[in-house]
Amino acid sequence: AVIAERFQISVRSLIRWVARFRETGSVTPYPKGGGNFSKVDIEAMNQVVAAYPGSTALELLRKYNEQVEEEHKTSRSSFMRALHREGYVYKKNGLARRSTTARTSAKRGRSTKPGRKR
């Protein structure tokens, strides 16, 4: 406890480090583990991108999923991450919400104010 306090670490961390040193001779961190691995077939993705250069990411995903086997089919977000890792930059989709700004004045020749004639 005195040593742990001196180095401002928890007692449990100190115990783990001593155990690791006794087992391996080092206290270096273990390699990072876990995580999800992408199912995206990079070669197939690159072929789709080359074949449809003006397409949105959603269109590319549809073409990709049509061409690959079931085990490589993927979601939009996974496909977008794979595109990003390969250095591609694409709009997420072509169905973006249009501007909601409405017409602020009446059409020419029409007045919305009462008492005005056309």
Coordinates of C-alpha atoms in Angstrom, one line a residue:
A1 CA 0.0 0.0 0.0
V2 CA 2.9 2.4 0.8
I3 CA 4.5 1.8 -2.7
A4 CA 1.1 2.2 -4.4
E5 CA 0.5 5.5 -2.6
R6 CA 4.0 6.7 -3.4
F7 CA 3.4 6.2 -7.2
Q8 CA -0.2 7.3 -6.9
I9 CA -1.7 4.1 -8.3
S10 CA -4.2 1.7 -6.8
V11 CA -3.0 -1.3 -4.8
R12 CA -4.8 -3.7 -7.3
S13 CA -2.8 -2.1 -10.2
L14 CA 0.4 -2.6 -8.4
I15 CA -0.4 -6.3 -7.7
R16 CA -1.3 -6.9 -11.4
W17 CA 2.0 -5.2 -12.5
V18 CA 4.1 -7.3 -10.1
A19 CA 2.3 -10.5 -11.3
R20 CA 2.8 -9.6 -14.9
F21 CA 6.5 -8.9 -14.3
R22 CA 6.9 -12.3 -12.6
E23 CA 5.2 -14.0 -15.5
T24 CA 6.7 -12.2 -18.5
G25 CA 9.7 -10.3 -17.1
S26 CA 8.2 -7.0 -18.3
V27 CA 5.4 -4.6 -17.3
T28 CA 4.7 -3.4 -20.9
P29 CA 1.0 -3.3 -21.7
Y30 CA -0.6 -6.3 -23.4
P31 CA -1.5 -5.7 -27.1
K32 CA -5.0 -4.2 -27.7
G33 CA -7.6 -6.9 -28.1
G34 CA -11.2 -7.2 -29.1
G35 CA -13.0 -4.9 -31.4
N36 CA -15.1 -5.6 -34.4
F37 CA -13.6 -6.5 -37.7
S38 CA -15.0 -5.2 -41.0
K39 CA -16.8 -7.7 -43.2
V40 CA -16.3 -5.4 -46.2
D41 CA -14.3 -6.9 -49.1
I42 CA -12.0 -4.1 -49.9
E43 CA -11.2 -5.3 -53.4
A44 CA -14.9 -5.6 -54.3
M45 CA -15.6 -2.2 -52.8
N46 CA -12.8 -0.6 -54.8
Q47 CA -14.2 -2.2 -58.0
V48 CA -17.7 -0.8 -57.3
V49 CA -16.3 2.7 -56.6
A50 CA -14.3 2.6 -59.9
A51 CA -17.4 1.3 -61.8
Y52 CA -19.8 4.0 -60.4
P53 CA -17.7 7.1 -59.7
G54 CA -20.5 9.6 -59.5
S55 CA -22.7 7.6 -57.1
T56 CA -23.6 8.4 -53.5
A57 CA -22.4 6.1 -50.7
L58 CA -25.9 4.6 -50.4
E59 CA -25.9 3.8 -54.2
L60 CA -22.4 2.3 -53.9
L61 CA -23.6 0.2 -50.9
R62 CA -26.5 -1.2 -52.9
K63 CA -24.2 -2.1 -55.8
Y64 CA -21.7 -3.6 -53.5
N65 CA -24.3 -5.8 -51.6
E66 CA -25.6 -7.0 -55.0
Q67 CA -22.2 -8.2 -56.1
V68 CA -20.7 -9.8 -53.0
E69 CA -21.5 -13.1 -51.2
E70 CA -23.8 -13.1 -48.2
E71 CA -20.9 -13.2 -45.7
H72 CA -19.5 -9.9 -47.0
K73 CA -22.8 -8.0 -47.2
T74 CA -22.8 -5.1 -44.8
S75 CA -24.6 -2.1 -43.4
R76 CA -24.4 1.5 -44.5
S77 CA -22.3 2.6 -41.5
S78 CA -19.8 -0.2 -41.9
F79 CA -19.5 0.6 -45.6
M80 CA -18.9 4.3 -44.9
R81 CA -16.2 3.4 -42.4
A82 CA -14.5 1.2 -45.0
L83 CA -14.7 4.0 -47.6
H84 CA -13.2 6.3 -45.1
R85 CA -10.3 3.9 -44.2
E86 CA -9.5 3.6 -47.9
G87 CA -9.4 7.4 -48.3
Y88 CA -12.7 7.9 -50.2
V89 CA -14.9 10.9 -49.3
Y90 CA -18.6 10.6 -50.2
K91 CA -21.9 12.2 -49.4
K92 CA -23.8 10.0 -47.1
N93 CA -26.8 10.0 -49.4
G94 CA -28.6 11.8 -52.2
L95 CA -31.8 12.0 -50.3
A96 CA -30.8 14.9 -48.1
R97 CA -33.5 17.1 -46.7
R98 CA -34.1 20.0 -49.0
S99 CA -34.2 23.6 -47.7
T100 CA -37.3 24.4 -45.7
T101 CA -37.1 28.1 -46.6
A102 CA -40.5 29.0 -48.1
R103 CA -41.4 31.8 -50.4
T104 CA -41.7 35.0 -48.4
S105 CA -43.4 37.3 -50.9
A106 CA -46.4 36.8 -53.1
K107 CA -46.1 36.0 -56.7
R108 CA -45.9 39.0 -59.0
G109 CA -49.3 40.7 -59.5
R110 CA -50.8 39.1 -56.4
S111 CA -51.1 40.9 -53.1
T112 CA -51.8 39.2 -49.8
K113 CA -52.6 42.4 -48.0
P114 CA -56.3 43.3 -47.5
G115 CA -57.6 46.2 -49.5
R116 CA -55.1 46.0 -52.3
K117 CA -56.3 45.4 -55.8
R118 CA -54.5 43.3 -58.3

